[in-house]
XYZ file of C-alpha atoms in Angstrom:
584
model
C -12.129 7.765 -12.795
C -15.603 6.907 -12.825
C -18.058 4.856 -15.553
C -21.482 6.825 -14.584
C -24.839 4.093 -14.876
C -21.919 0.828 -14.005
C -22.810 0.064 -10.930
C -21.790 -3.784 -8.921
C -24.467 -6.133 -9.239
C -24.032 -10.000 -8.619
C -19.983 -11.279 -10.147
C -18.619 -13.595 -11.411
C -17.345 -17.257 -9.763
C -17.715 -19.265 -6.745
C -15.801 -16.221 -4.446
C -17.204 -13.641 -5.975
C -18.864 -11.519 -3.144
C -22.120 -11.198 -3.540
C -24.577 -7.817 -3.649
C -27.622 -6.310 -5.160
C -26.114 -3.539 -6.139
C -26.026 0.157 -4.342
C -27.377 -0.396 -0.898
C -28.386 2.787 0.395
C -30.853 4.498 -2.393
C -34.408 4.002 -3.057
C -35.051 1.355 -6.456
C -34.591 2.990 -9.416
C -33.015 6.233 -8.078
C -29.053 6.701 -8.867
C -26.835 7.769 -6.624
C -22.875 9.147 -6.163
C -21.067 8.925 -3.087
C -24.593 7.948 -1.517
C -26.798 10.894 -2.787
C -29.274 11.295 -5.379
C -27.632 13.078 -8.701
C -30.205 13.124 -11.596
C -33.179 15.588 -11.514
C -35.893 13.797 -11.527
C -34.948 12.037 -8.044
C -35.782 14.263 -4.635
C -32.348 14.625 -1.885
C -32.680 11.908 0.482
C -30.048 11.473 3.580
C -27.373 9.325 2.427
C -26.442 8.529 5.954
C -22.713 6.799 6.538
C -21.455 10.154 7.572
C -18.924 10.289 10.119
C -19.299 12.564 12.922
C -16.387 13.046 16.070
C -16.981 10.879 19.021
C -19.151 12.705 21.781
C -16.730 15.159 24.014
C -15.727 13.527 27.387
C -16.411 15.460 30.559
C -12.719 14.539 31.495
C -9.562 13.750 29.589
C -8.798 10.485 27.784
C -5.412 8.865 27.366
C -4.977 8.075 23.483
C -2.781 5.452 23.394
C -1.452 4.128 20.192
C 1.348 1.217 19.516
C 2.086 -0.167 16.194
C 5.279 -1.892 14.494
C 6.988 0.588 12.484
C 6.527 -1.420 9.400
C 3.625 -3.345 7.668
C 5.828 -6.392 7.379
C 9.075 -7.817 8.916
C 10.532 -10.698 7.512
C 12.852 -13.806 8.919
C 16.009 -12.361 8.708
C 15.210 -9.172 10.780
C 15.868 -10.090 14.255
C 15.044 -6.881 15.542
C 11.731 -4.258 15.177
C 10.542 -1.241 16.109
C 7.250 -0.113 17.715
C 6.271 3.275 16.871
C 4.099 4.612 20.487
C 1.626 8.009 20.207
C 0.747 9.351 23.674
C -1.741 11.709 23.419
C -4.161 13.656 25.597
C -7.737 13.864 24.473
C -11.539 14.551 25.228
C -12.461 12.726 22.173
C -10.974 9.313 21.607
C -9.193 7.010 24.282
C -9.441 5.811 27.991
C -9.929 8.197 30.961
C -6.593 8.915 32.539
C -7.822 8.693 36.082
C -10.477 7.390 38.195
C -11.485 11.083 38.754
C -13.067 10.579 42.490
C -11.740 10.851 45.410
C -8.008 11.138 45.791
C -7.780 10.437 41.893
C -9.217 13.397 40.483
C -5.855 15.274 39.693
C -3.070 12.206 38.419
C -0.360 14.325 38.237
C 1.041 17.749 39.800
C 0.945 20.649 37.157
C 3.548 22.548 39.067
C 5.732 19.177 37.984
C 8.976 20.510 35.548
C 7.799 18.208 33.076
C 4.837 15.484 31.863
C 3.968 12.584 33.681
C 5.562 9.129 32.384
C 3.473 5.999 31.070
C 5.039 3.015 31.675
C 4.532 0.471 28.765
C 4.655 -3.451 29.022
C 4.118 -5.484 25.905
C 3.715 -8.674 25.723
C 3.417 -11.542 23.284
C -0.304 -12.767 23.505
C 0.145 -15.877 22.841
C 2.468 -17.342 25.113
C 2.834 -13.852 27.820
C 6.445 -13.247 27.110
C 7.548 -10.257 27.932
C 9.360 -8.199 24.925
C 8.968 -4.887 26.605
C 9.162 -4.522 30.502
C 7.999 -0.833 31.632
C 9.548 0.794 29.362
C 9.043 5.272 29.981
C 6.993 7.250 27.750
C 6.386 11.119 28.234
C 2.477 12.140 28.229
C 1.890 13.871 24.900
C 5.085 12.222 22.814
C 4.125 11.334 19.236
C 6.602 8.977 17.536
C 8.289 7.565 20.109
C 10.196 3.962 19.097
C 10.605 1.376 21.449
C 12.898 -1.871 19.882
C 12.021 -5.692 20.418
C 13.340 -8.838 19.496
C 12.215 -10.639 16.797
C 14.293 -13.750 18.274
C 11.341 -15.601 19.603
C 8.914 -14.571 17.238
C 8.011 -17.509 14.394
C 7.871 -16.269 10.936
C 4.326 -16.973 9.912
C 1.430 -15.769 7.300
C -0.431 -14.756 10.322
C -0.148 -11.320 12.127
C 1.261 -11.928 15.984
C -0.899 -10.238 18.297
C 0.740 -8.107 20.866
C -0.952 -6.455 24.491
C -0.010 -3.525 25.668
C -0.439 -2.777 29.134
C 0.655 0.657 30.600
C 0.446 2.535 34.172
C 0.822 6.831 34.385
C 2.418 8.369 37.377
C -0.019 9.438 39.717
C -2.972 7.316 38.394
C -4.228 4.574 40.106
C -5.700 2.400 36.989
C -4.210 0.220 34.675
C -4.210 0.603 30.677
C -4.830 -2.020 28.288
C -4.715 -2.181 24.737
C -3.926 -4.630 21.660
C -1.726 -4.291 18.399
C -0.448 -7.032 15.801
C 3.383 -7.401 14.763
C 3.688 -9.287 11.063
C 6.819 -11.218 10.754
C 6.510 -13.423 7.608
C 9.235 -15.777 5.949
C 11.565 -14.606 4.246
C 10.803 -14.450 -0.068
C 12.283 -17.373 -2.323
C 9.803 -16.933 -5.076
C 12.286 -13.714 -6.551
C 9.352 -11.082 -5.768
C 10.023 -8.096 -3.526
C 9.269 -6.813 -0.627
C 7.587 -3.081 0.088
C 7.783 -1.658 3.341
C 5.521 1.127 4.354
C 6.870 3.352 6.866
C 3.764 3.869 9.234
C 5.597 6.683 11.367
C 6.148 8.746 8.621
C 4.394 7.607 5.803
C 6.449 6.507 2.986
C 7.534 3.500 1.210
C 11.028 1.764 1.349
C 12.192 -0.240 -1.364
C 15.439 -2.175 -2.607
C 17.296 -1.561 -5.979
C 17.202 -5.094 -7.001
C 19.591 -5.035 -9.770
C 22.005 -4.301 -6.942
C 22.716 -7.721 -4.339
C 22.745 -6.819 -0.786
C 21.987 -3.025 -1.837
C 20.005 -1.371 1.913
C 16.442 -0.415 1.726
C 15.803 3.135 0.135
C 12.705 5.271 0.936
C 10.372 6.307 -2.627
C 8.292 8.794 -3.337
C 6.178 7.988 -5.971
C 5.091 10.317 -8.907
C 2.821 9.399 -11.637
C -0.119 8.706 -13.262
C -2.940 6.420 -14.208
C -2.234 5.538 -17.735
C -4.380 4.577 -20.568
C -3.682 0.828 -20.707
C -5.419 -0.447 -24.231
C -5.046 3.185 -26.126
C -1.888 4.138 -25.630
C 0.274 1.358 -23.830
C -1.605 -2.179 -24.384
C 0.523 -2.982 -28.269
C 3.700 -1.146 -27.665
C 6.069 -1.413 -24.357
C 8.100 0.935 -26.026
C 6.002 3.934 -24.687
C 7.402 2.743 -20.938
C 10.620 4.417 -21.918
C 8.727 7.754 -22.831
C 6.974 7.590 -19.598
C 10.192 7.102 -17.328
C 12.257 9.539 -19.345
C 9.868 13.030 -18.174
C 10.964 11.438 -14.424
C 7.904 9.609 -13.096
C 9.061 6.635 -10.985
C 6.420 4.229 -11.033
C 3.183 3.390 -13.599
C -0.611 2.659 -12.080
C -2.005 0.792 -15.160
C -6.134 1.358 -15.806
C -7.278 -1.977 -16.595
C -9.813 -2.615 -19.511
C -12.815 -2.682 -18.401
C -14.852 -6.413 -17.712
C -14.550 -9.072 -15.652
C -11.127 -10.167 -17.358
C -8.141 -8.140 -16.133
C -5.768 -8.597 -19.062
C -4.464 -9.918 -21.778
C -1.771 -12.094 -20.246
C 0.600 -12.421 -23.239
C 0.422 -8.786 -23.837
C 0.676 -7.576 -19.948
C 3.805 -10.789 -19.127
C 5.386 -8.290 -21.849
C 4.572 -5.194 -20.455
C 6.269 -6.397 -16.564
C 9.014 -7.866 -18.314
C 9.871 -4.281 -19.732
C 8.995 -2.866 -15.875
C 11.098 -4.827 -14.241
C 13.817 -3.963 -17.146
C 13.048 0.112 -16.044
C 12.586 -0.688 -12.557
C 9.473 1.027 -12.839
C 7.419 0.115 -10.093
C 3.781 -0.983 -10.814
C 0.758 -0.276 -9.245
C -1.316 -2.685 -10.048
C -5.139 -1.848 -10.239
C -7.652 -4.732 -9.635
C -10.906 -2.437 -9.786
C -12.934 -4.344 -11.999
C -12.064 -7.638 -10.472
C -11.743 -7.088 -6.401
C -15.275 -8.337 -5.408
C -14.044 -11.493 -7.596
C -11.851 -13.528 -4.860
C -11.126 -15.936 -7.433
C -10.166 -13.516 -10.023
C -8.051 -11.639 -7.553
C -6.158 -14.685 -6.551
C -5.742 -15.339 -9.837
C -4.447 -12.500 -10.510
C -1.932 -12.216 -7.471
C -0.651 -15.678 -7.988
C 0.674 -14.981 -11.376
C 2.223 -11.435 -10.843
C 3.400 -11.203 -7.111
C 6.801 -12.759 -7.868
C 7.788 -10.088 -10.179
C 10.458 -7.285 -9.028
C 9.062 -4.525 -9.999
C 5.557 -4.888 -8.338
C 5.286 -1.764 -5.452
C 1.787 -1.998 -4.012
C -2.268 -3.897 -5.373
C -4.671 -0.942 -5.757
C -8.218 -2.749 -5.117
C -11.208 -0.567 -5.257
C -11.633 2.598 -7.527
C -13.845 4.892 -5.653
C -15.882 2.121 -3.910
C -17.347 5.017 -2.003
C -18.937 6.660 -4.834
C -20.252 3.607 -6.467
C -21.491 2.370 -3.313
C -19.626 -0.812 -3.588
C -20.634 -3.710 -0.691
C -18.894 -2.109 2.529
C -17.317 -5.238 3.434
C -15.688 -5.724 -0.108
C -12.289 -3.838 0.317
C -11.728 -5.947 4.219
C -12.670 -9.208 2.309
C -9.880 -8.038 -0.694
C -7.344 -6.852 1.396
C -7.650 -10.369 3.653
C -7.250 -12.126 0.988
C -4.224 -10.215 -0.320
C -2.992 -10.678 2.555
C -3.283 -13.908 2.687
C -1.688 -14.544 -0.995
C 1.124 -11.771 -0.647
C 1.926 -10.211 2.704
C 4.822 -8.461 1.346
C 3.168 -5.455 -0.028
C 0.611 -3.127 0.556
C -3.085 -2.296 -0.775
C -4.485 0.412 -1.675
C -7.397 2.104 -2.939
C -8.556 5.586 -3.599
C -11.586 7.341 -2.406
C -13.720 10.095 -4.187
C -16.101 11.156 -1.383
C -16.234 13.256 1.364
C -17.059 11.547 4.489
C -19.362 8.437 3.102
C -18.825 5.431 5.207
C -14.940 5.954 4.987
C -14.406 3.273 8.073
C -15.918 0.666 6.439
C -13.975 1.578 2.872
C -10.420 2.553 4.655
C -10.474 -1.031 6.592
C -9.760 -2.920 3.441
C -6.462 -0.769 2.969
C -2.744 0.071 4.250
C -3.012 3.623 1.957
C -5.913 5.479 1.563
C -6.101 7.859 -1.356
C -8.201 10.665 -2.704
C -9.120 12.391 -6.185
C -10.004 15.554 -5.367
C -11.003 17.835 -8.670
C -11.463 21.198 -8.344
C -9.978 23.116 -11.900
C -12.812 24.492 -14.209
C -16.115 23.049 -12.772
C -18.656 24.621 -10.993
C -18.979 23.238 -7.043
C -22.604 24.375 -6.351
C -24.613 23.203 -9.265
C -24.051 20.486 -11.779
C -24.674 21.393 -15.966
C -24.416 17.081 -15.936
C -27.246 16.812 -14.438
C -28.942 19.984 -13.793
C -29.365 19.909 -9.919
C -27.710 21.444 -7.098
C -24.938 20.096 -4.856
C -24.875 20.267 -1.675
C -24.283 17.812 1.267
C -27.555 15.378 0.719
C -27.876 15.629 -2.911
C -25.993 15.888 -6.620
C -22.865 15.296 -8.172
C -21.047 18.302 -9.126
C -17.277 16.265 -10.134
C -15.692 17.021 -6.332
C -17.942 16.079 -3.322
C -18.488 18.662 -0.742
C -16.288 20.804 -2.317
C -16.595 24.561 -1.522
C -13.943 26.474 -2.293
C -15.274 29.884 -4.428
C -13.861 29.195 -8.124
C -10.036 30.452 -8.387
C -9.218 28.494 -5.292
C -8.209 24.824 -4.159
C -8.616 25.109 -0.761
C -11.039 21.775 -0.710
C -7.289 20.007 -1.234
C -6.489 20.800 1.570
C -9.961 20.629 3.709
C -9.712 16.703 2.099
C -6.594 16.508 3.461
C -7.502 17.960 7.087
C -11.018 15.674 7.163
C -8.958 12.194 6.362
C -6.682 13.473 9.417
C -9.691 14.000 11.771
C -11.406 10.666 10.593
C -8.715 8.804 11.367
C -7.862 10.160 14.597
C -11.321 9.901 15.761
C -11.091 6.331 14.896
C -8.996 5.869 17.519
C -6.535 2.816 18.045
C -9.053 0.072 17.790
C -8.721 0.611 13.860
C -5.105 -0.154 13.396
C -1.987 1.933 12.383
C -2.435 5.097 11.190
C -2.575 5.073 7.117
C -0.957 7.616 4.831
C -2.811 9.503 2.276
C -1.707 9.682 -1.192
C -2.871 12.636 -4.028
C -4.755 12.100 -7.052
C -4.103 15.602 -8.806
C -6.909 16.779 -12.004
C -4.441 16.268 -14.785
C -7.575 15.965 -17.333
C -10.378 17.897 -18.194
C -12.244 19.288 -21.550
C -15.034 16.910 -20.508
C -18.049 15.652 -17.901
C -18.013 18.684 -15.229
C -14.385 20.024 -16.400
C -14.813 22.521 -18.938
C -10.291 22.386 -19.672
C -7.682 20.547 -17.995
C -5.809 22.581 -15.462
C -2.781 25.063 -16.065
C 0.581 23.957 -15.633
C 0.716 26.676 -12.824
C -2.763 25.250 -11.442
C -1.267 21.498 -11.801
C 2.032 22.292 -9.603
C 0.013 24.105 -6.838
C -2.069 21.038 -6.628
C 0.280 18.616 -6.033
C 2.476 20.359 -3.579
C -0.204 21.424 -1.985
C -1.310 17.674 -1.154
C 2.531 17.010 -0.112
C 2.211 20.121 2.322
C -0.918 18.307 3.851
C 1.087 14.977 4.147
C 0.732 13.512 0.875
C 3.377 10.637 0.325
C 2.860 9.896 -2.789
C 0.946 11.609 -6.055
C -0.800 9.521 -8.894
C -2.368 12.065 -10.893
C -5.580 11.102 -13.560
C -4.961 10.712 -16.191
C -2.136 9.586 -18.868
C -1.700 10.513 -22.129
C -2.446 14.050 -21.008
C -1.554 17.937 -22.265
C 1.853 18.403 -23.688
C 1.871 21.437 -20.720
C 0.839 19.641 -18.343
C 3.201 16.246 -19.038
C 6.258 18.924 -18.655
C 5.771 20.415 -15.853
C 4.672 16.806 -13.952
C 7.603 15.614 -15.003
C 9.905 18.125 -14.070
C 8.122 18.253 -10.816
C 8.564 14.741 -10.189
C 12.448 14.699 -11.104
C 12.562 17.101 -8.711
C 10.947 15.927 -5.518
C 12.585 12.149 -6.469
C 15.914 13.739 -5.986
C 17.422 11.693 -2.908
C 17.564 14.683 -0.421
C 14.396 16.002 -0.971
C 12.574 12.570 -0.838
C 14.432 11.292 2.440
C 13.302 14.610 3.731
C 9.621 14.482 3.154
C 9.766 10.755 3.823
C 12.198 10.953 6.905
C 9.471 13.128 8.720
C 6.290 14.907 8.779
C 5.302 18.154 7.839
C 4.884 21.284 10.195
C 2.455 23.906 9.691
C 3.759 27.066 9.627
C 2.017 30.372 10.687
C 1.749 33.370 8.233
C 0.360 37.034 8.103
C -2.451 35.786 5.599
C -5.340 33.435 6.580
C -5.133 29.753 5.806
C -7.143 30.097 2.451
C -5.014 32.056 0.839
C -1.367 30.103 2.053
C -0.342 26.607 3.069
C 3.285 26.850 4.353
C 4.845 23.902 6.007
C 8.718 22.685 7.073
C 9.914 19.350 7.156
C 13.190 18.577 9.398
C 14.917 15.185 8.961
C 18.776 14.310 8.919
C 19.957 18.051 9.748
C 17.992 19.287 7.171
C 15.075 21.761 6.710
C 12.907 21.752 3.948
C 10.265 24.487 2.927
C 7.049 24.206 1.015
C 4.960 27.414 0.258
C 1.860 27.245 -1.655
C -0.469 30.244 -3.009
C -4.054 28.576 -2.869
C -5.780 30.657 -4.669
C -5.251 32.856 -8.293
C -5.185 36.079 -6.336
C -2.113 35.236 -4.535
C -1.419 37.484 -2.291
C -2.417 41.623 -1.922
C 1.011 42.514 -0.528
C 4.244 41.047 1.434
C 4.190 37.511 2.704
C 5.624 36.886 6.514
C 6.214 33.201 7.306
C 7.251 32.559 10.864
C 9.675 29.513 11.415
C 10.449 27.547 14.511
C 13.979 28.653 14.546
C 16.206 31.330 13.526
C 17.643 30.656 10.036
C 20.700 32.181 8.239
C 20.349 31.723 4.743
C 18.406 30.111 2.237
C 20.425 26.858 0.369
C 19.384 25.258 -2.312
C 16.067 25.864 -4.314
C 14.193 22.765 -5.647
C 11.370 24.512 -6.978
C 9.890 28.024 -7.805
C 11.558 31.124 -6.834
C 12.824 29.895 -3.291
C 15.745 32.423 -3.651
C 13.518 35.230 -3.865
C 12.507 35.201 -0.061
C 14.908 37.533 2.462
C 16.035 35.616 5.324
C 14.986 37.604 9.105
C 16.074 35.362 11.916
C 13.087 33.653 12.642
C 11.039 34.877 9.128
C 10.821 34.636 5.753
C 9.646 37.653 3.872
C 8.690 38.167 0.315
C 7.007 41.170 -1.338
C 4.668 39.425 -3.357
C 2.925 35.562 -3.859
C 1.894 35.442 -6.980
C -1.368 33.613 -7.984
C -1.210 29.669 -7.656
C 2.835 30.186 -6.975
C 4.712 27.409 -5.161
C 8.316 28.135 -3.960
C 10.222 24.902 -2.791
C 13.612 25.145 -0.908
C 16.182 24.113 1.767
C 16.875 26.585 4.307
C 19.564 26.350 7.006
């Protein structure tokens, strides 16, 4: 994903935003996600780390409200606001005074939490859309409705203030949140919704009048635009017949995005599919006028599903403020879907990145290259210095554990974040799908490639985009039958409809990710060997509930785990195995 010695310097036209180049690294010396990769340069700190707020002496209500959706348009009269209640000693507002008569705010012998009482109000004009409305302590999730009624449709996000009181607590609560209500399309584009409760998108079949929004998960990849796609829209129907369910084009590279005649061609066929495009503007972004260009002429087409601005900003160092100045101005030219953008690094100024985006996704690479010292370049890597093809990655070789840890970091940045940052933002995988070059001595295994992905959609992946396309015969098999089968409708309104649980086992956490999903009456179960060794003996996964009987398997050898009340069992996990199933 990355063009090693391109790095931003001043663009092109009037809006173009402007920079010297990386910002952070001493002249002359090059640098990935911040550090100092070639030899002949010594480690300096790369700073932009982010580290947990400081622990509070006493605990801190976390209080988060946001509309359920991105977007609302005219002819919803009605939304939802999604509330997170949370105790912490990291991130909020102290729950009490904590002197005096304050210093306990609620009785622990109680038989159940203390309530916050919620008020919103519209900021502009203090109308009340929510009057004290009950919240437990510690509920995640809750939905509150409001009407819509008295809300104008407008470009411009509403801004909403939350005010809330606990029992037992003598102080008052006070936070903000913005509600987008837009008018309603006549241009013939579409509209994406992005769930931000659970994470996924929502979409309408629009060959179908009237048909109700559906939720997607998307499976693909990046493909090859001007060697394999750019002079024949014929290869669309290959793609969509192995199952993948949308296409993220790689523009050419250069200030000019496309070749109009040739890409008008390309959407025409799309919306034909309904193969939703992911359009990629990484060349271009820092070029307001090119971007605006750009949106203008494509963001009345039907198949368009989200703008993908900046390519691993992080690792080139791109300006920090260049993704918030993008996304404004997508937001300004087409509120009506969301932006992404994919990030290679660790933890390297990830606020600053993450703020210009509604999904944040990552490219983690771990098959066939060596984490600790780089052949590219002939240096160590470590936390202040090289480039070894995965940052920070330190999983010993035969195991992709530093998924996961990705996974588990982008949850903790986020949360320490805190409300003042906005909604909460899924994640979305970039599986290795490529290799034979660079730091990847092969591409991975189809066995390798499967573990990877579900292994990201354990950790709360909602949606997988792997690099790159054309790729192995092997390896375009087994993505597609993997994608045809987490696309079916009741496995995708399953991991859409809520979010994963982590499930205890008899082995340690590097060895096994298992997690259950419940939504609509239904359980779902995802078990993933993380390493080549499997496991030394029988598996033991402990479930929330007592189960009967395994249902229907979706992928793997789901069938070969015995059912004991509140356990799975299974004699043996093979190396990299994933078992996929519905249990009830």
């Amino acid at each position: 994903m990355r063009a090693y010695g391109l790095f931003y310097g001043a663009l092109f036209g009037s809006l173009a935003i402007e920079t010297a180049g990386q910002f952070n690294n001493p002249p002359s010396v090059l640098i990935w996600c911040g550090k100092a990769y070639n030899a002949n340069n010594a480690s300096f700190n790369p700073g932009g780390w982010l580290s947990p707020p400081e622990k509070s002496d006493v605990p801190l209500l976390d209080l988060r409200v946001y509309p359920r959706f991105q977007v609302y348009t005219a002819s919803e009269d009605s939304a939802t606001l999604v509330v997170d209640v949370e105790v912490s000693y990291r991130t909020g507002m102290p729950l009490c005074d904590y002197g005096g008569n304050n210093s306990v705010f609620y009785d622990t012998r109680s038989p159940g939490p203390p309530q916050l009482h919620l008020t919103v109000s519209d900021a502009a004009d203090s109308s009340v859309l929510i009057s004290n409305a009950a919240v437990p302590l510690g509920s995640i999730g809750e939905e509150l409705s409001i009407s819509l009624g008295d809300l104008p449709a407008q470009s411009l996000p509403r801004d909403l203030e939350v005010t809330a009181s606990l029992d037992g607590c003598t102080k008052t609560f006070k936070i903000s949140t913005q509600i987008l209500r837009v008018p309603d399309r006549t241009d013939g584009g579409t509209v994406t919704k992005l769930d931000r409760k659970n994470g996924g998108l929502l979409v309408q079949d629009y060959k179908t009048a009237g048909s109700p929004l559906q939720p997607l998960l998307p499976y693909s990849y990046y493909v090859d635009w001007g060697g394999w796609l750019m002079n024949s829209t014929s290869q669309m129907n290959v793609f969509k017949s192995y199952g993948f369910n949308i296409i993220h084009i790689v523009p050419p590279g250069g200030p000019e995005p496309f070749n109009w005649t040739q890409f008008d061609a390309f959407m025409d066929r799309a919306d034909e599919l309904q193969l939703w495009v992911m359009y990629d503007m990484r060349n271009t972004y820092l070029n307001l006028s090119s971007l605006e260009e750009q949106v203008n002429h494509l963001k009345s087409r039907k198949s368009l599903l989200t703008w993908y601005t900046a390519d691993e900003p992080d690792g080139n160092s791109d300006p920090l403020n260049g993704t918030t100045l993008a996304y404004q101005k997508l937001r300004e030219l087409d509120p009506y879907r969301p932006v992404s953008l994919v990030l290679n690094c660790y933890n390297f100024h990830f606020p600053e990145y993450t703020a210009g985006a509604d999904i944040i996704m990552e490219d983690v690479y771990p098959i066939a290259t060596n984490l600790t010292f780089s052949d590219q370049w002939n240096t160590t890597c470590n936390t202040t210095y090289g480039d070894c093809g995965c940052d920070d990655c330190f999983a010993p070789p035969g195991s992709i554990e530093d998924v996961r840890k990705r996974y588990e970091a982008f949850d903790d940045y986020e949360s320490w974040l805190g409300w003042k940052e906005g909604p909460p933002k899924p994640i979305w995988g970039v599986p290795q799908a490529f290799g034979g070059s660079e730091y990847w001595k092969r591409p991975p295994t189809a066995t390798e490639e499967a573990a990877m992905a579900m292994l990201r959609i354990n950790n709360g992946a909602k949606g997988i985009v792997a690099w790159n396309w054309p790729t192995t015969m092997e390896l375009a098999n087994v993505t597609g039958m993997l994608a045809r089968s987490l696309t079916q409708p009741a496995v995708t309104e399953t991991l859409l409809g809520s979010q994963p649980i982590k499930l205890e086992t008899n082995l340690a956490d590097s060895k096994i990710d298992a997690r259950l999903w419940r939504a609509k009456g239904k359980m779902l179960l995802s078990i993933v060997a993380v390493t080549t060794a499997g496991s030394d003996g029988e598996v033991v996964v402990q479930l929330p509930k007592k189960i009967d009987k395994v249902d229907s398997v979706v992928w793997g050898a789901g069938d070969s785990w015995n059912v004991h009340g509140k356990e799975l069992r299974k004699s043996v996990l093979s190396g990299y195995e994933v078992d996929v199933f519905f249990v009830s």
